[in-house]
Amino acid sequence: MTRPLAPTKDHPLVRWTLTAVALGFIGLFLVLPLVVVFHDALGDGLTAALAAIREPDAIAAIQLTLTAAAIAVPLNAIFGIAASWAIAKFDFAGKGFLVTLIDLPFSVSPVVSGLIYVLVFGLQGWLGPWLAEHDVKIIFALPGIVLATVFVTFPFVARELIPLMTDQGRDEEEAAVSLGASGWATFRRVTLPNIKWGLLYGVLLCNARAMGEFGAVSVVSGHIRGLTDTMPLHIEALYNDYQYSAAFAVASLLALLALVTLVLKSLLEWHFAEEISAAHHH
Amino acid sequence: MASLAATVPSQRKWRNPSALPGFGLSFGFTLFYLTAIVLIPLAALVIRPLEIGWSGFAEILTDARVLHSLELSFGGALVAALINSVFGLIVAWVLVRYRFPGKRIVDAVVDLPFALPTAVAGIALSALYAPRGWLGAPLMEYGIRIAYTPFGVIVALTFIGLPFVVRTLQPVMLELGKDSEEAAATLGASRFQTLRRVVFPALTPALLTGTAMAFARAVGEYGSVIFIAGNLPGISEIAPLLIIIKLNENNYAAAAAIGVIMLAASFVLLLGLNLLQTWTASRR
Amino acid sequence: MKKIISALAAAAVLASSTALAADITLLNVSYDPTRELYKQINAAFIADWKKSHGGDNVTINQSHGGSGAQSRAVIDGLGADVVTLALAYDIDAIANKGLIEKNWQTRLPNASTPYTSTIVFLVRKGNPWKIKDWPDLIKPGVQVITPNPKTSGGARWSFLAAWAYALRAQGGNADKAKAFVTALYKHVPVLDTGARGSTTTFVQRGIGDVLLSWENEAHLALKEQGGDQFQIVYPSVSIQAEPPVAVVDKNVDSHKTREIATAYLNFLYTKDAQEIEAANFYRVRDPQILAQHAADFPKITLYNFAEIFGDWSKAQATYFADKGIFDQIYKPGQ
C-alpha cells in the first residue's frame, strides 16, 4: 500500500506535464512569433536592416510615433489621476457606471475608435465642413492620430490607479487635510508617493499600447508617406512594397520596445510588488 | 475652488460628504475628458445609422455577410477565450506553484501580447503559419491549414488574449495559498477532491473574469487578425474589417451600424464584467 | 556705410528671390501599384518645374492604398491636390461630393487617362497547371488569387475582364457570363482588400496557382522577385484598364496650388513622363514610346470598357454595389 504524496503537492508526473504544456504553449504562441520578427528582419543582412531603420520615411514614422505617444500618454496619465482621485476618494451615485464608461475604450474595436473621429471631424462629419472653412486639420494629420491614440489607451492609467487608490483608503489624506495641508499639497506629499509606482506602471502600459496602435490610427492617418505614417503603418507600407525584410526590421524596433517594456514592467513588479499589487485585483 | 466643493457637500445629495478637497476639480475634469474624447465621438457613431432608419438598420444586420462576420468575431473571440481559459489556468498554476529555471523570464513573457504592437504580431503570425512558414509547412503535410482560414483568426485572438487570463488568476492563486488545501487534506480529502472542491471554486470568479476580459479584448481586434485571416467574405472576414470595407464603399451608415452593434456588445460585456468583479470582491 | 548698403542690397535680393521661389507641397493620393511609378515621376517633375520656375522648392507627398479607400479618404477630407486612381468611378465619387468638378474627365486628353494597363495572369514558373486562357482558370483544383472587387480597383478590372471574356465567348449571353464568373470566384481561396495585398499573398505566401493582376504589377513582381519563380501569361483577350487622374478643385483652390497641380498632371503626358510610365510597364498613350517598348506589351485583344459596360456609375451599380452581381455570386461560405 503506497501512500500518495502530500496532498497539497501535485504528483511529479503532473507537475512535469503541466510545466511542459505551459512552456510549450508560451513558446509556440508567444515566443516563436517574436523570433520570426527578428529572424526575418535580418533576412537581407544586418546592414540592410539598419538602413531600413535610418531611411527618411522610417525616421519620420518614428518621430511621429514618439510625438503622438508624448502627447497622448501624459494626457491619459493626468486623466487617470483625476479620475482615480474622484472615484477612489469620494462616494457618489453612479460610480459603477462611470467606471464602466472609462473602461469602454478597452473593448471597443480599434476600427470603431478611428471611425468615430472620422464621423466627427471628417469632411462628411459633424465638424468637418466648419474645420475645412477655417483651415483646421484634425483627421489625416497629427491631431487625429493623437486623438485616436488617446482613445485607444484611454483607460490604461485609470485602470491601474483606481483599484490602487481605493485599496489605500482615505485616512492618510484626511489626516493631512485636518492638519491644515492644502488639497494640492496633500496630493503631492501624501497620495503621489503612495501611487507613484502604480502610476509609472500604468504609464508604461499606456505607452506600449500607444506606440503600437494600428487599426484606429490606420483609419485616421491618410497614409501620407513621411508625413502621417506612424511606425506600425510604415511597417504595413513596407510590407506592401515588397520590402519584406525592411518591414520586419522596423517591426523589430517595435518588438524591442515591447521587450524593454516587459523588462521595466517586471522590475517594477519585483521591487514594488506590494505597492502596485492592488491594481491586479480587479 | 477645490475647498469650496468640500464645504458645501449638502448641495450634492448624490454624493456623501467628504473631508477631502478636490472633488469638483477631479470629477469635473474626468467628466469633461470622458465626454470630449469618448462620449461625443461615440454619439456620432450611434446617431449615424438613424439616417437609414430601423428598417435599414435591420436590413444591414440581417445581411448574410454581416451576420457571418459578427459570428466570426464573436465566435472566434469566444473560442480563443476558452482556449486561453484552459492554457491560461495551466500557465498561471505553473508560474505560481512550481519552481523551474527561467521562471521569471517566462512570467515576463506572458505580457508580450500586451506590449507587442498588433500589426507586428499580425505579420509575424502570418509569416509563421503561412503554408511556407515554420509552422505552416509542417502542418500542411498533415493537411492542416491555419493561415487564411477561420483558424488563423482564432490563433491571432488567442495570442492577444492570454495575458488577461494569467494576470487575473495569478494574484488570486497567490492569495489562496496552501492553507485551505492543507486543511482539506487533513480532513482526508484526496488531491483530486481538494482541487475540485477547494481550489477550483476559489479560482472560478477570477477565471471567469479573466476569460471575459480576454473575450472583450478579442472581439474587436483588427491589426493582428487581418494579416493572417485571408479575409474571405463569409469565411474568414471579421466584423471590424467589414466596417472598413463598408466605409471604403462610402456606406457610412452601414459601417456605423456594424460599429454600433459591436459597441453595444462591448458595453454589455463590460457592465457584466464589473458586476462579476463586484461579486468576486464580495466573496473574498 | 557701404557695408550697410550692401547688406540692405543683399537683403533685398534675398527678399525678392524668396518672393519668386516658393515652398510648394503637393499631395498625390493614388492607388496601390503606383508607388514606384510616382516616385520616379515626382523626381522628374520637380526637376522640370525648377527649370521653368526658378528655385521653387517642391515637395510631392504620396499616399497609397486601395483605390476605393483612397477615394473615400479624399471625400473625408484628406487634402489631395491631385488624385490618380484605378478607375473613373472612384474619382466620380469624389466629384459627387462637390470636391471635383463633374466634367473632370474632359479636362485632360484621353479621358484624363495618361496611361492604360490591362489584366494578365501571373503563374508559377513552368506554368504547372498549363494555364493559357480564361477557361483554364476554372479547371478543377486551380486556385485563383484576386482581391475583393468591392474595395480594390484592380479587382474590379479583373472581374470585368473575366466578364467581358465570357460575354463575348458566349455570344453576348449575360447568364452564361455570370455562370463563368461565378465558377471563377469559387476558385478564389483568399480575397485581399487591395491589389498589393493579393500580390503579397501569391508571391510571398505561396498561396494559389494564378494571380489575376494589373500588367504593370505582374511585371513589377517579376522584377522584384526575379524571373526564376514566376512567369506572366497573356490570355487571348483582356480589358483595357484605364486609371484616370484629376485635380481636386476644392483642395487646390484652398492650397493655392492649382497651377502646379495642373502642370503635374499635364506632365504625365509629356515624352519624359511617358517614357517613365512605359518603363514601369504602363501602356502609354504616346505611340512612339509605346512602340519602343513593344516587347514588354504583347498585342492581345483588349476590350473597351465603355463598349461593353457603358459608364462606370452603371457598372458599379450593376456589379459591385450592395446586392449587385458580385454579392449574388459570392455567397458567404460557398
Short mmCIF file of N, CA and C in Angstrom, two decimals, chain A residues 7-10 15 18-19 21 23 25-26 29-30 32-33 36-37 39 75-76 79 82-83 85-86 90-93 97-98 100 103-104 106-112 115-117 119-120 124 126 150-151 154 156 159 173-174 177 183 205 209 212 214-215 219 235 239 244 254-255 258 262 265-266 270 280-282, chain B residues 14-16 18-21 23 26-27 29-30 33-34 37-38 41-42 44-45 48 87 90-91 93-94 98 104 106 108-109 111-117 119-120 123-128 134-135 159 162 164 171 175 181-182 185 191 213 216-217 220 222-223 240 243-244 247 252 263 266-267 270-271 274 277 284:
data_model
loop_
_atom_site.label_atom_id
_atom_site.label_comp_id
_atom_site.label_asym_id
_atom_site.label_seq_id
_atom_site.Cartn_x
_atom_site.Cartn_y
_atom_site.Cartn_z
N PRO A 7 -0.83 15.93 0.00
CA PRO A 7 -1.98 16.28 -0.82
C PRO A 7 -1.97 17.72 -1.32
N THR A 8 -1.07 18.57 -0.84
CA THR A 8 -1.03 19.91 -1.41
C THR A 8 -0.05 19.97 -2.58
N LYS A 9 0.65 18.87 -2.78
CA LYS A 9 1.60 18.85 -3.89
C LYS A 9 1.03 18.02 -5.03
N ASP A 10 1.37 18.44 -6.26
CA ASP A 10 0.96 17.64 -7.40
C ASP A 10 1.99 16.55 -7.62
N ARG A 15 3.20 17.50 -12.46
CA ARG A 15 3.95 18.75 -12.44
C ARG A 15 4.71 18.94 -13.74
N LEU A 18 2.31 19.51 -16.71
CA LEU A 18 1.72 20.86 -16.74
C LEU A 18 2.78 21.91 -17.12
N THR A 19 3.99 21.75 -16.54
CA THR A 19 5.06 22.69 -16.87
C THR A 19 5.37 22.63 -18.36
N VAL A 21 3.40 21.66 -20.76
CA VAL A 21 2.29 22.23 -21.52
C VAL A 21 2.37 23.75 -21.49
N LEU A 23 4.96 25.74 -20.83
CA LEU A 23 6.11 26.27 -21.57
C LEU A 23 5.93 26.09 -23.07
N PHE A 25 3.12 25.98 -24.71
CA PHE A 25 2.10 26.92 -25.18
C PHE A 25 2.71 28.32 -25.33
N ILE A 26 3.47 28.73 -24.31
CA ILE A 26 4.09 30.07 -24.36
C ILE A 26 5.13 30.13 -25.48
N PHE A 29 3.10 30.03 -28.90
CA PHE A 29 2.20 31.13 -29.20
C PHE A 29 2.82 32.50 -28.99
N LEU A 30 3.75 32.63 -28.05
CA LEU A 30 4.28 33.96 -27.74
C LEU A 30 5.71 34.16 -28.21
N LEU A 32 7.73 32.22 -30.33
CA LEU A 32 8.05 31.95 -31.72
C LEU A 32 7.74 33.13 -32.65
N PRO A 33 6.56 33.78 -32.51
CA PRO A 33 6.31 34.95 -33.37
C PRO A 33 7.37 36.03 -33.20
N VAL A 36 10.43 35.05 -35.07
CA VAL A 36 10.23 35.26 -36.51
C VAL A 36 10.52 36.72 -36.88
N VAL A 37 10.06 37.66 -36.04
CA VAL A 37 10.26 39.08 -36.34
C VAL A 37 11.75 39.38 -36.49
N HIS A 39 14.25 37.20 -36.85
CA HIS A 39 14.86 36.38 -37.90
C HIS A 39 14.63 36.99 -39.27
N LEU A 75 -1.54 63.06 -21.32
CA LEU A 75 -2.96 63.39 -21.20
C LEU A 75 -3.71 62.31 -20.44
N ASN A 76 -3.48 61.06 -20.83
CA ASN A 76 -4.18 59.97 -20.18
C ASN A 76 -3.70 59.76 -18.74
N PHE A 79 -5.53 62.37 -16.79
CA PHE A 79 -6.91 61.91 -16.66
C PHE A 79 -7.01 60.78 -15.64
N ALA A 82 -6.84 62.16 -12.14
CA ALA A 82 -8.08 62.88 -11.78
C ALA A 82 -9.22 61.90 -11.54
N ALA A 83 -9.36 60.95 -12.46
CA ALA A 83 -10.48 60.00 -12.35
C ALA A 83 -10.34 59.15 -11.11
N TRP A 85 -8.73 59.85 -8.38
CA TRP A 85 -8.96 60.69 -7.18
C TRP A 85 -10.46 60.83 -6.93
N ALA A 86 -11.19 61.18 -7.97
CA ALA A 86 -12.64 61.36 -7.79
C ALA A 86 -13.31 60.05 -7.38
N PHE A 90 -13.92 59.59 -3.06
CA PHE A 90 -15.25 60.13 -2.78
C PHE A 90 -16.32 59.08 -3.05
N ASP A 91 -17.44 59.25 -2.38
CA ASP A 91 -18.58 58.37 -2.64
C ASP A 91 -19.65 59.15 -3.36
N PHE A 92 -20.06 58.65 -4.49
CA PHE A 92 -21.16 59.30 -5.18
C PHE A 92 -21.94 58.28 -5.99
N ALA A 93 -23.16 58.67 -6.33
CA ALA A 93 -24.02 57.74 -7.04
C ALA A 93 -23.52 57.56 -8.48
N PHE A 97 -21.20 52.93 -12.98
CA PHE A 97 -21.48 53.28 -14.38
C PHE A 97 -20.33 54.09 -14.96
N LEU A 98 -19.83 55.03 -14.15
CA LEU A 98 -18.71 55.86 -14.60
C LEU A 98 -17.49 54.99 -14.90
N THR A 100 -17.48 51.88 -15.77
CA THR A 100 -17.73 51.13 -16.99
C THR A 100 -17.47 52.01 -18.22
N ASP A 103 -13.87 52.28 -18.80
CA ASP A 103 -13.35 51.01 -19.34
C ASP A 103 -13.70 50.81 -20.81
N LEU A 104 -14.75 51.47 -21.24
CA LEU A 104 -15.33 51.17 -22.55
C LEU A 104 -14.31 51.13 -23.70
N PHE A 106 -11.47 50.18 -23.86
CA PHE A 106 -10.67 48.96 -23.82
C PHE A 106 -11.23 47.90 -24.75
N SER A 107 -12.55 47.80 -24.79
CA SER A 107 -13.11 46.70 -25.58
C SER A 107 -13.78 47.20 -26.87
N VAL A 108 -13.68 48.50 -27.13
CA VAL A 108 -14.18 48.98 -28.42
C VAL A 108 -13.16 48.61 -29.49
N SER A 109 -13.66 48.11 -30.62
CA SER A 109 -12.75 47.74 -31.70
C SER A 109 -11.92 48.95 -32.14
N PRO A 110 -10.63 48.76 -32.36
CA PRO A 110 -9.79 49.88 -32.81
C PRO A 110 -10.35 50.55 -34.06
N VAL A 111 -10.95 49.75 -34.91
CA VAL A 111 -11.53 50.30 -36.14
C VAL A 111 -12.63 51.31 -35.80
N VAL A 112 -13.46 50.94 -34.82
CA VAL A 112 -14.52 51.85 -34.38
C VAL A 112 -13.90 53.11 -33.77
N LEU A 115 -13.05 55.21 -36.61
CA LEU A 115 -14.27 55.61 -37.34
C LEU A 115 -14.99 56.78 -36.66
N ILE A 116 -15.07 56.75 -35.33
CA ILE A 116 -15.84 57.79 -34.64
C ILE A 116 -15.25 59.17 -34.90
N TYR A 117 -13.94 59.28 -35.00
CA TYR A 117 -13.34 60.59 -35.26
C TYR A 117 -13.54 61.02 -36.71
N LEU A 119 -16.26 60.30 -38.26
CA LEU A 119 -17.65 60.75 -38.26
C LEU A 119 -17.80 62.13 -37.64
N VAL A 120 -16.91 62.50 -36.73
CA VAL A 120 -16.99 63.82 -36.11
C VAL A 120 -16.23 64.86 -36.92
N GLN A 124 -17.36 64.86 -44.24
CA GLN A 124 -18.77 64.50 -44.28
C GLN A 124 -19.34 64.36 -42.88
N TRP A 126 -19.68 65.78 -38.54
CA TRP A 126 -20.30 66.89 -37.82
C TRP A 126 -19.53 68.21 -37.99
N VAL A 150 -5.16 58.49 -28.03
CA VAL A 150 -5.71 58.78 -26.71
C VAL A 150 -6.90 57.87 -26.43
N PHE A 151 -7.78 57.72 -27.42
CA PHE A 151 -8.97 56.89 -27.21
C PHE A 151 -8.58 55.45 -26.90
N PHE A 154 -7.07 55.09 -23.53
CA PHE A 154 -7.82 55.88 -22.55
C PHE A 154 -7.81 55.31 -21.13
N PHE A 156 -5.96 53.02 -19.58
CA PHE A 156 -4.82 52.26 -19.06
C PHE A 156 -4.30 52.77 -17.72
N ARG A 159 -7.20 52.50 -14.97
CA ARG A 159 -7.42 51.12 -14.51
C ARG A 159 -6.41 50.68 -13.47
N GLU A 173 -4.83 60.93 3.67
CA GLU A 173 -5.16 62.22 3.11
C GLU A 173 -6.02 63.02 4.08
N GLU A 174 -6.97 62.34 4.72
CA GLU A 174 -7.84 63.03 5.65
C GLU A 174 -7.04 63.60 6.82
N VAL A 177 -5.17 66.71 5.61
CA VAL A 177 -6.06 67.86 5.45
C VAL A 177 -6.45 68.43 6.81
N GLY A 183 -5.22 70.99 -0.40
CA GLY A 183 -5.54 69.82 -1.20
C GLY A 183 -4.39 69.42 -2.11
N LEU A 205 2.39 50.77 -19.57
CA LEU A 205 1.46 50.00 -20.39
C LEU A 205 0.80 50.91 -21.43
N ARG A 209 1.10 50.50 -25.63
CA ARG A 209 -0.07 50.40 -26.49
C ARG A 209 -0.15 51.59 -27.45
N GLY A 212 2.16 51.24 -30.40
CA GLY A 212 1.90 50.11 -31.27
C GLY A 212 0.55 50.13 -31.95
N PHE A 214 -2.50 50.28 -34.28
CA PHE A 214 -2.54 50.14 -35.74
C PHE A 214 -3.91 50.49 -36.31
N GLY A 215 -4.92 49.74 -35.89
CA GLY A 215 -6.24 49.86 -36.51
C GLY A 215 -6.82 51.26 -36.45
N VAL A 219 -7.20 54.23 -39.67
CA VAL A 219 -8.42 54.83 -40.21
C VAL A 219 -8.29 56.36 -40.34
N ILE A 235 5.32 50.03 -41.29
CA ILE A 235 5.60 48.60 -41.43
C ILE A 235 4.67 47.99 -42.48
N TYR A 239 5.79 46.37 -46.01
CA TYR A 239 5.34 45.00 -46.26
C TYR A 239 4.64 44.92 -47.61
N TYR A 244 10.11 43.25 -47.67
CA TYR A 244 9.73 42.33 -46.61
C TYR A 244 10.67 42.44 -45.42
N LEU A 254 9.95 47.94 -32.95
CA LEU A 254 8.79 47.96 -32.06
C LEU A 254 8.81 46.76 -31.12
N ALA A 255 9.30 45.62 -31.62
CA ALA A 255 9.38 44.44 -30.77
C ALA A 255 10.40 44.68 -29.64
N ALA A 258 8.77 46.57 -27.08
CA ALA A 258 7.92 45.68 -26.28
C ALA A 258 8.77 44.96 -25.22
N LEU A 262 8.58 45.08 -21.21
CA LEU A 262 8.44 43.91 -20.34
C LEU A 262 9.47 43.91 -19.23
N LYS A 265 8.63 46.57 -16.72
CA LYS A 265 7.43 46.16 -16.01
C LYS A 265 7.77 45.11 -14.96
N SER A 266 8.59 44.13 -15.36
CA SER A 266 8.98 43.09 -14.41
C SER A 266 9.76 43.68 -13.25
N TRP A 270 8.74 43.31 -9.39
CA TRP A 270 9.55 42.64 -8.38
C TRP A 270 9.87 43.56 -7.21
N HIS A 280 -3.83 44.63 -9.42
CA HIS A 280 -4.05 43.36 -10.11
C HIS A 280 -5.23 42.59 -9.56
N HIS A 281 -5.90 43.22 -8.60
CA HIS A 281 -7.02 42.50 -8.00
C HIS A 281 -8.35 42.88 -8.62
N HIS A 282 -8.29 43.47 -9.82
CA HIS A 282 -9.58 43.94 -10.32
C HIS A 282 -10.57 42.81 -10.23
N TRP B 14 -26.32 63.57 -4.27
CA TRP B 14 -25.96 62.29 -4.86
C TRP B 14 -24.60 61.79 -4.41
N ARG B 15 -23.91 62.63 -3.60
CA ARG B 15 -22.67 62.08 -3.06
C ARG B 15 -22.55 62.36 -1.56
N ASN B 16 -21.85 61.49 -0.86
CA ASN B 16 -21.66 61.63 0.57
C ASN B 16 -20.65 62.73 0.85
N SER B 18 -17.41 64.59 2.27
CA SER B 18 -16.08 64.09 2.49
C SER B 18 -15.20 65.22 2.99
N ALA B 19 -14.20 64.86 3.80
CA ALA B 19 -13.30 65.88 4.33
C ALA B 19 -12.26 66.28 3.29
N LEU B 20 -12.16 65.48 2.23
CA LEU B 20 -11.10 65.73 1.26
C LEU B 20 -11.52 66.76 0.22
N PRO B 21 -10.58 67.58 -0.22
CA PRO B 21 -10.89 68.56 -1.26
C PRO B 21 -10.69 67.98 -2.65
N PHE B 23 -12.85 67.37 -5.14
CA PHE B 23 -13.81 66.56 -5.89
C PHE B 23 -14.28 67.28 -7.14
N SER B 26 -11.43 67.26 -9.84
CA SER B 26 -11.11 65.96 -10.42
C SER B 26 -12.31 65.35 -11.12
N PHE B 27 -13.49 65.46 -10.49
CA PHE B 27 -14.68 64.88 -11.10
C PHE B 27 -15.05 65.65 -12.37
N PHE B 29 -13.05 67.39 -14.32
CA PHE B 29 -12.12 67.09 -15.40
C PHE B 29 -12.38 65.71 -15.99
N THR B 30 -12.61 64.73 -15.09
CA THR B 30 -12.90 63.37 -15.54
C THR B 30 -14.09 63.36 -16.50
N TYR B 33 -13.26 65.24 -19.87
CA TYR B 33 -12.35 64.47 -20.72
C TYR B 33 -13.07 63.26 -21.31
N LEU B 34 -13.83 62.59 -20.43
CA LEU B 34 -14.59 61.42 -20.87
C LEU B 34 -15.59 61.82 -21.97
N ILE B 37 -13.57 63.04 -25.32
CA ILE B 37 -12.79 62.04 -26.05
C ILE B 37 -13.63 60.83 -26.41
N VAL B 38 -14.51 60.41 -25.49
CA VAL B 38 -15.19 59.13 -25.69
C VAL B 38 -16.67 59.32 -26.04
N PRO B 41 -17.76 61.51 -29.51
CA PRO B 41 -17.48 60.73 -30.73
C PRO B 41 -18.32 59.46 -30.84
N LEU B 42 -18.53 58.78 -29.70
CA LEU B 42 -19.35 57.57 -29.76
C LEU B 42 -20.80 57.92 -30.12
N ALA B 44 -21.62 60.25 -32.12
CA ALA B 44 -21.61 60.42 -33.58
C ALA B 44 -21.80 59.08 -34.28
N LEU B 45 -21.22 58.04 -33.68
CA LEU B 45 -21.35 56.69 -34.25
C LEU B 45 -22.78 56.18 -34.11
N ARG B 48 -25.39 57.96 -36.37
CA ARG B 48 -25.24 57.82 -37.83
C ARG B 48 -26.24 56.86 -38.49
N PHE B 87 -5.44 27.07 -21.10
CA PHE B 87 -3.98 27.19 -21.04
C PHE B 87 -3.54 28.28 -20.07
N ILE B 90 -3.45 26.78 -16.70
CA ILE B 90 -2.25 25.94 -16.54
C ILE B 90 -1.01 26.81 -16.36
N VAL B 91 -0.87 27.83 -17.22
CA VAL B 91 0.30 28.70 -17.14
C VAL B 91 0.36 29.39 -15.78
N TRP B 93 -1.01 28.47 -12.96
CA TRP B 93 -0.75 27.47 -11.93
C TRP B 93 0.73 27.12 -11.88
N VAL B 94 1.32 26.88 -13.05
CA VAL B 94 2.73 26.52 -13.13
C VAL B 94 3.59 27.67 -12.61
N TYR B 98 4.97 26.10 -9.17
CA TYR B 98 6.17 25.31 -9.41
C TYR B 98 7.39 26.20 -9.50
N ARG B 104 11.14 33.51 -14.02
CA ARG B 104 10.87 34.94 -14.07
C ARG B 104 10.75 35.44 -15.50
N VAL B 106 9.82 33.61 -18.09
CA VAL B 106 8.55 33.13 -18.62
C VAL B 106 7.41 34.02 -18.12
N ALA B 108 7.54 37.12 -17.32
CA ALA B 108 7.56 38.40 -18.04
C ALA B 108 7.03 38.25 -19.45
N VAL B 109 7.36 37.11 -20.09
CA VAL B 109 6.97 36.90 -21.48
C VAL B 109 5.45 36.83 -21.65
N ASP B 111 3.31 38.75 -20.75
CA ASP B 111 2.75 40.05 -21.11
C ASP B 111 3.10 40.49 -22.52
N LEU B 112 3.86 39.67 -23.24
CA LEU B 112 4.30 40.06 -24.57
C LEU B 112 3.17 40.53 -25.49
N PRO B 113 2.05 39.78 -25.56
CA PRO B 113 0.99 40.21 -26.47
C PRO B 113 0.45 41.59 -26.12
N PHE B 114 0.61 41.95 -24.86
CA PHE B 114 0.14 43.23 -24.41
C PHE B 114 1.03 44.35 -24.91
N ALA B 115 2.33 44.08 -24.94
CA ALA B 115 3.31 45.11 -25.29
C ALA B 115 3.62 45.12 -26.79
N LEU B 116 3.45 43.97 -27.44
CA LEU B 116 3.82 43.89 -28.86
C LEU B 116 2.70 44.50 -29.72
N PRO B 117 3.05 45.45 -30.59
CA PRO B 117 2.02 46.06 -31.44
C PRO B 117 1.28 45.01 -32.26
N ALA B 119 -0.02 45.00 -35.19
CA ALA B 119 0.37 44.79 -36.59
C ALA B 119 1.60 43.92 -36.69
N VAL B 120 2.53 44.11 -35.74
CA VAL B 120 3.74 43.29 -35.72
C VAL B 120 3.36 41.84 -35.43
N ILE B 123 1.80 40.31 -38.72
CA ILE B 123 2.68 39.85 -39.80
C ILE B 123 3.56 38.70 -39.33
N ALA B 124 3.91 38.70 -38.04
CA ALA B 124 4.73 37.60 -37.53
C ALA B 124 3.94 36.30 -37.54
N LEU B 125 2.69 36.36 -37.08
CA LEU B 125 1.86 35.14 -37.04
C LEU B 125 1.59 34.63 -38.45
N SER B 126 1.34 35.55 -39.37
CA SER B 126 1.04 35.07 -40.72
C SER B 126 2.29 34.50 -41.38
N ALA B 127 3.47 35.08 -41.08
CA ALA B 127 4.71 34.51 -41.61
C ALA B 127 4.93 33.10 -41.04
N LEU B 128 4.53 32.92 -39.79
CA LEU B 128 4.74 31.66 -39.10
C LEU B 128 3.80 30.56 -39.59
N TRP B 134 7.34 28.45 -40.79
CA TRP B 134 7.95 27.44 -39.93
C TRP B 134 6.92 26.45 -39.39
N LEU B 135 5.76 26.94 -39.01
CA LEU B 135 4.72 26.04 -38.51
C LEU B 135 3.74 25.64 -39.61
N PHE B 159 -3.56 34.64 -29.21
CA PHE B 159 -2.30 35.35 -28.91
C PHE B 159 -2.56 36.58 -28.04
N LEU B 162 -4.18 35.91 -24.05
CA LEU B 162 -3.59 35.09 -22.97
C LEU B 162 -3.26 35.87 -21.70
N PHE B 164 -4.51 38.26 -20.17
CA PHE B 164 -5.63 38.65 -19.32
C PHE B 164 -6.03 37.54 -18.37
N PRO B 171 -2.70 36.59 -8.95
CA PRO B 171 -2.81 37.11 -7.58
C PRO B 171 -3.78 36.30 -6.73
N GLU B 175 -2.84 34.42 -3.28
CA GLU B 175 -3.56 34.72 -2.06
C GLU B 175 -4.18 33.46 -1.46
N GLU B 181 -5.89 24.05 1.20
CA GLU B 181 -5.63 22.72 0.66
C GLU B 181 -5.15 21.79 1.77
N GLU B 182 -4.29 22.35 2.64
CA GLU B 182 -3.79 21.53 3.75
C GLU B 182 -4.93 21.11 4.66
N ALA B 185 -6.77 18.44 3.11
CA ALA B 185 -6.01 17.20 3.13
C ALA B 185 -6.08 16.54 4.51
N ARG B 191 -6.14 14.43 -3.36
CA ARG B 191 -5.66 15.58 -4.12
C ARG B 191 -6.72 16.06 -5.11
N MET B 213 -12.42 39.10 -19.93
CA MET B 213 -11.58 40.19 -20.41
C MET B 213 -10.87 39.81 -21.70
N ALA B 216 -13.41 40.18 -24.31
CA ALA B 216 -13.71 41.58 -24.62
C ALA B 216 -12.61 42.20 -25.48
N ARG B 217 -11.38 41.85 -25.15
CA ARG B 217 -10.25 42.39 -25.91
C ARG B 217 -10.25 41.84 -27.34
N GLY B 220 -13.10 42.91 -30.80
CA GLY B 220 -12.92 44.00 -31.75
C GLY B 220 -11.57 44.02 -32.42
N TYR B 222 -8.31 43.90 -34.63
CA TYR B 222 -8.20 44.12 -36.06
C TYR B 222 -6.79 43.84 -36.57
N GLY B 223 -5.81 44.60 -36.02
CA GLY B 223 -4.44 44.60 -36.54
C GLY B 223 -3.82 43.22 -36.68
N PRO B 240 -14.75 43.91 -37.75
CA PRO B 240 -14.06 45.20 -37.90
C PRO B 240 -13.58 45.46 -39.33
N ILE B 243 -16.41 46.66 -41.36
CA ILE B 243 -16.66 48.08 -41.09
C ILE B 243 -15.80 48.93 -42.03
N ILE B 244 -14.53 48.56 -42.12
CA ILE B 244 -13.61 49.30 -43.01
C ILE B 244 -14.08 49.20 -44.46
N LEU B 247 -17.04 51.32 -45.03
CA LEU B 247 -16.60 52.71 -45.01
C LEU B 247 -15.98 53.08 -46.36
N TYR B 252 -21.33 54.96 -45.05
CA TYR B 252 -21.06 55.33 -43.66
C TYR B 252 -22.08 54.73 -42.71
N LEU B 263 -20.26 47.97 -30.45
CA LEU B 263 -20.16 48.84 -29.28
C LEU B 263 -21.13 48.40 -28.19
N SER B 266 -19.84 45.39 -26.51
CA SER B 266 -18.74 45.71 -25.59
C SER B 266 -19.29 46.27 -24.29
N PHE B 267 -20.27 47.16 -24.43
CA PHE B 267 -20.80 47.84 -23.26
C PHE B 267 -21.46 46.85 -22.31
N LEU B 270 -18.86 44.73 -20.63
CA LEU B 270 -18.12 45.42 -19.57
C LEU B 270 -18.97 45.60 -18.33
N LEU B 271 -20.26 45.93 -18.54
CA LEU B 271 -21.16 46.03 -17.39
C LEU B 271 -21.18 44.71 -16.65
N ASN B 274 -17.96 44.22 -14.73
CA ASN B 274 -17.92 44.99 -13.50
C ASN B 274 -18.78 44.36 -12.42
N GLN B 277 -16.93 41.46 -11.12
CA GLN B 277 -15.85 41.85 -10.22
C GLN B 277 -16.38 42.26 -8.85
N ARG B 284 -14.64 37.57 -1.49
CA ARG B 284 -13.33 37.46 -0.87
C ARG B 284 -13.31 37.82 0.58
#
